[in-house]
Coordinates of C-alpha atoms and ligand atoms in Angstrom, one line a residue:
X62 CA 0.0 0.0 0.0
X63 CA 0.8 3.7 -0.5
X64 CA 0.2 6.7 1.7
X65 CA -2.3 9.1 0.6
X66 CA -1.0 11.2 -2.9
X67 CA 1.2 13.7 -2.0
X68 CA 2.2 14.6 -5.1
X69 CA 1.2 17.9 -4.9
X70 CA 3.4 18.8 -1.3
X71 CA 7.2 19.3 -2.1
X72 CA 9.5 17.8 0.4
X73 CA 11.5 19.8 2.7
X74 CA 14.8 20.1 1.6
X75 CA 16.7 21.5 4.4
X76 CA 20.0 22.7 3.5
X77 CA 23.0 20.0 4.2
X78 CA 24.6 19.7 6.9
X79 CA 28.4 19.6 7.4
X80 CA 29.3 16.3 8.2
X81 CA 27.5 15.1 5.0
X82 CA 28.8 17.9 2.8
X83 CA 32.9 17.1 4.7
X84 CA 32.0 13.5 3.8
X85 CA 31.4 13.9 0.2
X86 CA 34.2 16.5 -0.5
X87 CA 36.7 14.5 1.4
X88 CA 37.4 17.5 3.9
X89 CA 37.7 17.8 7.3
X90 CA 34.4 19.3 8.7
X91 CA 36.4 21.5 11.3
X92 CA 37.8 23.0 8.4
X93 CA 34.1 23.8 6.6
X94 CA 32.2 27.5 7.0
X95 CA 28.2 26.5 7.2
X96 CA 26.4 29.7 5.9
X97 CA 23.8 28.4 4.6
X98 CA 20.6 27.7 6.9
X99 CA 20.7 31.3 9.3
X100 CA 22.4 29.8 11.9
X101 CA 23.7 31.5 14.9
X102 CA 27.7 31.2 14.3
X103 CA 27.7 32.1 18.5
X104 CA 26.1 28.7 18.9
X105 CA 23.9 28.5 22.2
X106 CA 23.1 30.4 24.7
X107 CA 25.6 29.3 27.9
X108 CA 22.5 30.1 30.1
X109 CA 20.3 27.5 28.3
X110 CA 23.2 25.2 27.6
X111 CA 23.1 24.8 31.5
X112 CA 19.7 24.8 32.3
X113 CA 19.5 21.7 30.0
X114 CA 22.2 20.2 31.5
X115 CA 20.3 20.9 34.8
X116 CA 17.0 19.4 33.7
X117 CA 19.2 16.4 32.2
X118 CA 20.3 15.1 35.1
X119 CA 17.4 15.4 36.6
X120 CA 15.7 12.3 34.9
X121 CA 13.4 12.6 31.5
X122 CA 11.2 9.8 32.3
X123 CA 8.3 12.0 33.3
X124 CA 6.1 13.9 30.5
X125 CA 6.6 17.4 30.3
X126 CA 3.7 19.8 31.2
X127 CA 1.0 20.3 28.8
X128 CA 0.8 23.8 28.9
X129 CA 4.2 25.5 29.7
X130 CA 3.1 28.0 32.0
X131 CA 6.1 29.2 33.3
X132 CA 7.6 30.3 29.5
X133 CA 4.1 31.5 28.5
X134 CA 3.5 33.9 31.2
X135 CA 7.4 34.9 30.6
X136 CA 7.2 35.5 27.0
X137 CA 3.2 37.2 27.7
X138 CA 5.1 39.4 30.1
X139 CA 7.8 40.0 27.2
X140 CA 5.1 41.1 25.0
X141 CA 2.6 42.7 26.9
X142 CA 0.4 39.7 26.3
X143 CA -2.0 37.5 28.4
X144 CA -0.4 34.2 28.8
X145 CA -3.1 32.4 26.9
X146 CA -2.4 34.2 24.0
X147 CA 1.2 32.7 23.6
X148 CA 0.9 28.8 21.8
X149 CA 4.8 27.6 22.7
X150 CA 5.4 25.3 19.6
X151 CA 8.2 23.0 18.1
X152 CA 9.6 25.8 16.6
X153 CA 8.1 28.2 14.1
X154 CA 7.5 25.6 11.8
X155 CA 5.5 24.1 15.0
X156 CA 3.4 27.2 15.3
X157 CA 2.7 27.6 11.5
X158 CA 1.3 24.0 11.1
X159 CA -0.7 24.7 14.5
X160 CA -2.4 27.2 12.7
X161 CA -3.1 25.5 9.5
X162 CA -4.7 23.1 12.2
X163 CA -6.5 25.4 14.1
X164 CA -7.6 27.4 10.4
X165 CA -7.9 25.5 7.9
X166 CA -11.1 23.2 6.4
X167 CA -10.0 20.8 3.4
X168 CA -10.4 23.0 0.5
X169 CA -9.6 25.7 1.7
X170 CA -6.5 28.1 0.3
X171 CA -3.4 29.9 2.1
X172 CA -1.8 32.5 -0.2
X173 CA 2.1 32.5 0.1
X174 CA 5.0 34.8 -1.0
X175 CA 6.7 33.9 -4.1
X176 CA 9.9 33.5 -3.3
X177 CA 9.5 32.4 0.4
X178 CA 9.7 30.1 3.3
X179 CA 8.7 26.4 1.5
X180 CA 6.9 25.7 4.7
X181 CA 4.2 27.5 5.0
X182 CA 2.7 25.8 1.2
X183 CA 3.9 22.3 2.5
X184 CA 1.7 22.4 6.1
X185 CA -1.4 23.8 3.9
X186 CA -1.3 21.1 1.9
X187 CA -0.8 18.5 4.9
X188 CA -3.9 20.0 6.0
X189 CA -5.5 19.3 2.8
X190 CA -5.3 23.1 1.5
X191 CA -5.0 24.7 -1.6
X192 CA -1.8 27.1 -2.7
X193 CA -1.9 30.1 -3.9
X194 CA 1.0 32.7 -4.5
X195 CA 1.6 36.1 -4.3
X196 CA 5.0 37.3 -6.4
X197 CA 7.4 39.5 -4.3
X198 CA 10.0 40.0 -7.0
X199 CA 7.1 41.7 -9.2
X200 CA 9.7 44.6 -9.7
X201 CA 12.8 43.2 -9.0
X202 CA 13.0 45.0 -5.6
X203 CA 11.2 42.5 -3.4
X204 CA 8.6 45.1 -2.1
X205 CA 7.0 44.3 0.8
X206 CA 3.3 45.8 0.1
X207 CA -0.2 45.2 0.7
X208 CA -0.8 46.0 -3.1
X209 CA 1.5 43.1 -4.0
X210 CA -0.7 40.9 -1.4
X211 CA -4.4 42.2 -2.6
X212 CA -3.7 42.1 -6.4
X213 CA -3.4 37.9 -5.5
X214 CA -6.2 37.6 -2.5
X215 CA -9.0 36.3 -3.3
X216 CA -10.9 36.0 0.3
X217 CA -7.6 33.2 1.4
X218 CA -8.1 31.8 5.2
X219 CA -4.5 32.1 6.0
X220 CA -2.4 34.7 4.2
X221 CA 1.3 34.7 5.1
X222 CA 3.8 37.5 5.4
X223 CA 7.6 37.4 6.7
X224 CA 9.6 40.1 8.1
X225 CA 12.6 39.9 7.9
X226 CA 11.7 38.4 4.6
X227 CA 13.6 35.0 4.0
X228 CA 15.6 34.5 1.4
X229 CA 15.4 38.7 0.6
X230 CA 15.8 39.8 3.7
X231 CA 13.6 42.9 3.2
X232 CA 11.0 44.0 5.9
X233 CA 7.0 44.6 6.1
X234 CA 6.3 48.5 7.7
X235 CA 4.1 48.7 9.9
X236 CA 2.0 50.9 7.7
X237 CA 1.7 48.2 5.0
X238 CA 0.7 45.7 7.6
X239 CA -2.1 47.8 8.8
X240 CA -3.6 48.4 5.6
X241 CA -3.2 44.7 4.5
X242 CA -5.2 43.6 8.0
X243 CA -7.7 46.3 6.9
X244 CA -8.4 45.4 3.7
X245 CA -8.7 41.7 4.1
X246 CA -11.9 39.6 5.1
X247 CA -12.3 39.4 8.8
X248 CA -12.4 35.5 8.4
X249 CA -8.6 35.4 6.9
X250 CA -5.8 34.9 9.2
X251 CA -2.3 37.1 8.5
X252 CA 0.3 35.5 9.7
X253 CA 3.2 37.3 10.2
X254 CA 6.2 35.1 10.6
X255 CA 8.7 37.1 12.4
X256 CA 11.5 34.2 12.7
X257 CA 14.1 36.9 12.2
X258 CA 12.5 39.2 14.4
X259 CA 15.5 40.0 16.7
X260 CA 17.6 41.3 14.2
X261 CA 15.3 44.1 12.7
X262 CA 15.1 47.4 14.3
X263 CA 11.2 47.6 13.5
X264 CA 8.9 46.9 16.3
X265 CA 6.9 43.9 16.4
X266 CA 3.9 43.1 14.8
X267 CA 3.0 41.1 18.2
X268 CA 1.9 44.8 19.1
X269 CA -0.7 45.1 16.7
X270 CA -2.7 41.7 18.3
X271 CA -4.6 44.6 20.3
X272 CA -6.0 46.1 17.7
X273 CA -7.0 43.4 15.3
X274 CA -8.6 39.8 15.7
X275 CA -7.5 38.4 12.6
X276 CA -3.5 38.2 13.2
X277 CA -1.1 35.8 14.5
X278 CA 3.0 36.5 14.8
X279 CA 5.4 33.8 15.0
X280 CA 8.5 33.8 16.5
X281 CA 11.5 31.5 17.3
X282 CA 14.6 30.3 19.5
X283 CA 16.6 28.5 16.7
X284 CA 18.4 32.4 15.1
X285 CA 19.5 34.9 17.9
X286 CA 19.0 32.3 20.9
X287 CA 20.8 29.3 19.2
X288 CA 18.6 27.0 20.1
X289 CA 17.7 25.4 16.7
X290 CA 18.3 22.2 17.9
X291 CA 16.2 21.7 20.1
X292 CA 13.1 22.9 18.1
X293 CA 11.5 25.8 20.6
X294 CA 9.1 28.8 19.2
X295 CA 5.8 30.3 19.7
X296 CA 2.6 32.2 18.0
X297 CA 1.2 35.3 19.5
X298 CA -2.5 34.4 18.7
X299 CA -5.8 36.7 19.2
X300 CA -7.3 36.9 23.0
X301 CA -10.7 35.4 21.8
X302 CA -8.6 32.1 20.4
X303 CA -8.2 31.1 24.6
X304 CA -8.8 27.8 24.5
X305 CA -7.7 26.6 20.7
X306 CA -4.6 25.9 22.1
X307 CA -5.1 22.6 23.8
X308 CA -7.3 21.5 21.0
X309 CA -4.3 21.6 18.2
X310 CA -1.1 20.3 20.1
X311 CA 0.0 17.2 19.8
X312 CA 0.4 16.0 23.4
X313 CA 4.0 17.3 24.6
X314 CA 5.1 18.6 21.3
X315 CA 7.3 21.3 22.9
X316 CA 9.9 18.8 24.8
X317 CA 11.0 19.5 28.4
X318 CA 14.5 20.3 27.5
X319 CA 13.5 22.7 24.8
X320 CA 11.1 24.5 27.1
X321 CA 14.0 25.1 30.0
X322 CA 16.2 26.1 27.5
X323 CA 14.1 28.4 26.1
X324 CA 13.2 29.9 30.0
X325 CA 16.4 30.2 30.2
X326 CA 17.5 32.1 27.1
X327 CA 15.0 34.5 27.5
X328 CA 17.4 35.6 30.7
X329 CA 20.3 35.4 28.2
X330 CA 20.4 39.3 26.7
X331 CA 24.3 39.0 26.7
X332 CA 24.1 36.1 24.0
X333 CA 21.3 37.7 22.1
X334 CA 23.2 40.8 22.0
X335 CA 26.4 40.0 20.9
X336 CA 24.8 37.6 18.6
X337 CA 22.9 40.4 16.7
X338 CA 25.1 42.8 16.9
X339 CA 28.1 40.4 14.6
X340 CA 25.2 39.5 12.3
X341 CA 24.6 43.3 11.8
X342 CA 28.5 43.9 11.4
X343 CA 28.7 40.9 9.3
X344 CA 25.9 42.2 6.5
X345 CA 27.6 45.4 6.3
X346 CA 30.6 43.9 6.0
X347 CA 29.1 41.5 2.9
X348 CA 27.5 44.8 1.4
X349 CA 30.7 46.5 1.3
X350 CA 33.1 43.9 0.6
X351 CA 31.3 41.4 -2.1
X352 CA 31.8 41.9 -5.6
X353 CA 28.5 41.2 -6.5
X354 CA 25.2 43.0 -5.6
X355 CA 23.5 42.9 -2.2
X356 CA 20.1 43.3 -1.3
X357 CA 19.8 45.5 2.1
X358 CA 18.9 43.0 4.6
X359 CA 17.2 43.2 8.0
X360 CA 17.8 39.1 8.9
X361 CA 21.2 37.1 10.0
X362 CA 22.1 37.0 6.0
X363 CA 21.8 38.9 2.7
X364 CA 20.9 38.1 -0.3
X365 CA 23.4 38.3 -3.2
X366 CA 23.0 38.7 -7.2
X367 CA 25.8 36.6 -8.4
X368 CA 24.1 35.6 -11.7
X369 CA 24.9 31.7 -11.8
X370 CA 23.8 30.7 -8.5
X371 CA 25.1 26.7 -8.6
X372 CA 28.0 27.4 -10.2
X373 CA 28.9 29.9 -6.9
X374 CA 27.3 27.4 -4.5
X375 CA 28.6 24.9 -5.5
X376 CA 32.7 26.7 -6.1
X377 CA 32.1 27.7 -2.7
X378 CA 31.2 24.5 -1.4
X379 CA 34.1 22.6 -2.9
X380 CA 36.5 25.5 -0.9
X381 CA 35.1 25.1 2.1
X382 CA 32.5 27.7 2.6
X383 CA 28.5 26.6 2.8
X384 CA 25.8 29.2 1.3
X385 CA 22.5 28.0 -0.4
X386 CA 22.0 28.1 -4.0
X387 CA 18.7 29.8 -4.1
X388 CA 17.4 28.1 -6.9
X389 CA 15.2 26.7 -4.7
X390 CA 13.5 29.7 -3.8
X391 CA 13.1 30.5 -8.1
X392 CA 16.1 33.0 -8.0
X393 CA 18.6 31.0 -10.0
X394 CA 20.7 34.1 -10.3
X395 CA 21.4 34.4 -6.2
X396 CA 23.3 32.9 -3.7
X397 CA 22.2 33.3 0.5
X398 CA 24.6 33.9 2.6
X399 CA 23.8 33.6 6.8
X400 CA 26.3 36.1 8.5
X401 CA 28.9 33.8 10.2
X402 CA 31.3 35.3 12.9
X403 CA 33.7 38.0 11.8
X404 CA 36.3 35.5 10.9
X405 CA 33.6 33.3 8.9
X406 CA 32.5 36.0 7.5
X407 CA 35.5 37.6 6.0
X408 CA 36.3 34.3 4.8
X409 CA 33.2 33.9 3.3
X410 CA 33.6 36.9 1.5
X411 CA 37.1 36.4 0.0
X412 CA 36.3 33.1 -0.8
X413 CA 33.3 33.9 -2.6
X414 CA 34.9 37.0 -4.7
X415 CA 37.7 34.6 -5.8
X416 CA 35.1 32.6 -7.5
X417 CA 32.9 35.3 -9.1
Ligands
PMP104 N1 10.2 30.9 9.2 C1 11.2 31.3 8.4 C2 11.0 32.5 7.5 C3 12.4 30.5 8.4 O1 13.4 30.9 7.6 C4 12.5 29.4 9.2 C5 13.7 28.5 9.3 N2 14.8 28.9 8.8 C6 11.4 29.1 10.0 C7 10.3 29.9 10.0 C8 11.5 27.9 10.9 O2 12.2 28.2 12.1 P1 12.2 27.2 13.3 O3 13.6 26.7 13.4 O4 11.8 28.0 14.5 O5 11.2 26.1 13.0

């Protein structure tokens, strides 16, 4: 027998990791630069590191609790948020398949941005949704608009945004937010997917949940709190939504570790701060040193126009330094590069402008 036809749901390809890419190339992975999946080159924050340890030793033969209280009020406290209003989630990949759950009847669509995050197309379709698309690089500029949104909607249930935008790194305003959340049925979700959140100097979107009902932000512990490991994150989710929570999660998804690590972190503004202050050094660093054009970025990489994409990825690769080939994403002509540490990510750069 077969499962079900997914024909129609691309698999996740996540980019490769750097044992498997050491292995194939014959290298030594100490001596290989991963830049290629927005990683925190810092790694994880000491204060979580030990908290795990803590909880480790403690014995993890007992379930965790079902609703993490102590995180939720923390991060409702963060964000000026009852504590029912925060789903904690395996990661924000967690939180944006909770809400195709919580949303979505079969049938019904999700528009996506075009290039964007593969996720939010592939959970729609688990959930037996239709995809539809709405084209960022329209004018080449990757605008963030609520024109570029409404000239695709047509009355979707979930509509996602991103800001920082991956792989662009270009930002929504709050402006263009508003007006999107205004124009839009009052029975469509827009999700704003903040994963990137901590390395923009815009103010969150989890600040407009007061005003409207039809919003949900999602945020995550695997970029500026290096915890991607572990699979931590969380949607901010309207007041009137109090009880969906329990009714979506899959019993203990958010594991016990995860959850005191992310407690933890949250204490951590040492890590976080260094961490976002060398990816901000690091993309001015790859707009003013690359010989190739960058696209302004507001995440922990930058896009860049390189014109052969594989060929780059792939010289890069073979010397040692890991970006992603963005291909994927429909923009054959550009390479993404995460921002390493300074060392990394001068590296990067010399590497990459001996190959271009
Ligand atoms: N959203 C975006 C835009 C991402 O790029 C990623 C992962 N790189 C995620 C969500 C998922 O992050 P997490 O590790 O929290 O699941």
């Amino acid at each position: 027998m077969q499962p079900r036809d997914l024909s129609a749901t691309s698999p996740y390809v996540p980019g490769r990791g750097i044992e498997e890419v050491a292995r194939d190339l014959g290298l030594d992975p100490d001596e290989l630069i991963k830049l290629s999946s927005n990683e925190n080159p810092h790694g994880t924050s000491p204060k979580a590191v030990d908290a795990v340890t803590t909880r480790a030793n403690e014995g993890l033969h007992v379930y965790p609790k079902a609703a993490h209280t102590d995180l939720t009020e923390k991060l409702a406290d963060k964000w000026d948020l009852s504590a029912n209003q925060i789903w904690v989630t395996p990661g924000a990949d967690g939180a944006i398949d909770y809400l195709s759950r919580a949303m979505l009847e079969p049938g019904d669509s999700v528009l996506v941005p075009s290039p964007g995050f593969s996720y939010y197309s592939m959970s729609a379709r688990h959930h037996h949704g239709e995809v539809a698309e709405y084209d960022l690089s329209k004018d080449g500029a990757f605008q963030q608009t609520a024109d570029i949104v409404l000239d695709a909607y047509d009355g979707e249930r979930i509509v996602h945004l991103t800001s920082p935008h991956n792989p662009t790194g270009t930002e929504w305003s709050r402006e263009e937010i508003t007006t999107l959340l205004n124009a839009v049925d009052d029975q469509t979700l827009v999700v704003v997917d903040e994963a990137y959140g901590e390395y923009s100097d815009r103010p969150s979107s989890i600040g407009l949940l007061s005003e409207f009902e039809n919003l949900a932000v999602l945020r995550t512990f695997s970029k500026a709190y290096g915890l991607a490991g572990l699979r931590i994150g969380y949607a901010a989710v309207p007041e009137a939504w109090a009880d969906a929570y329990a009714r979506v999660n899959t019993p203990f998804a958010a594991n016990e570790l995860a959850y005191r690590a992310g407690l933890a972190a949250l204490d951590d503004d040492d890590h976080v701060d260094h961490s976002v202050e060398t990816a901000k050094w690091a993309r001015e660093y790859m707009y003013e040193n690359l010989d190739a054009p960058t696209f302004e970025s507001a995440g922990n990489f930058v896009l860049v126009d390189v014109g052969d994409a594989s060929r780059v990825a792939e010289r890069s690769q073979e010397e040692g330094v890991i970006i992603r080939d963005c291909s994927s994403f429909g923009l054959p002509g550009c390479v993404r590069i995460s921002c390493g540490t300074r060392e990394e990510t001068k590296t990067a750069v010399e590497t990459i402008n001996g190959i271009l």
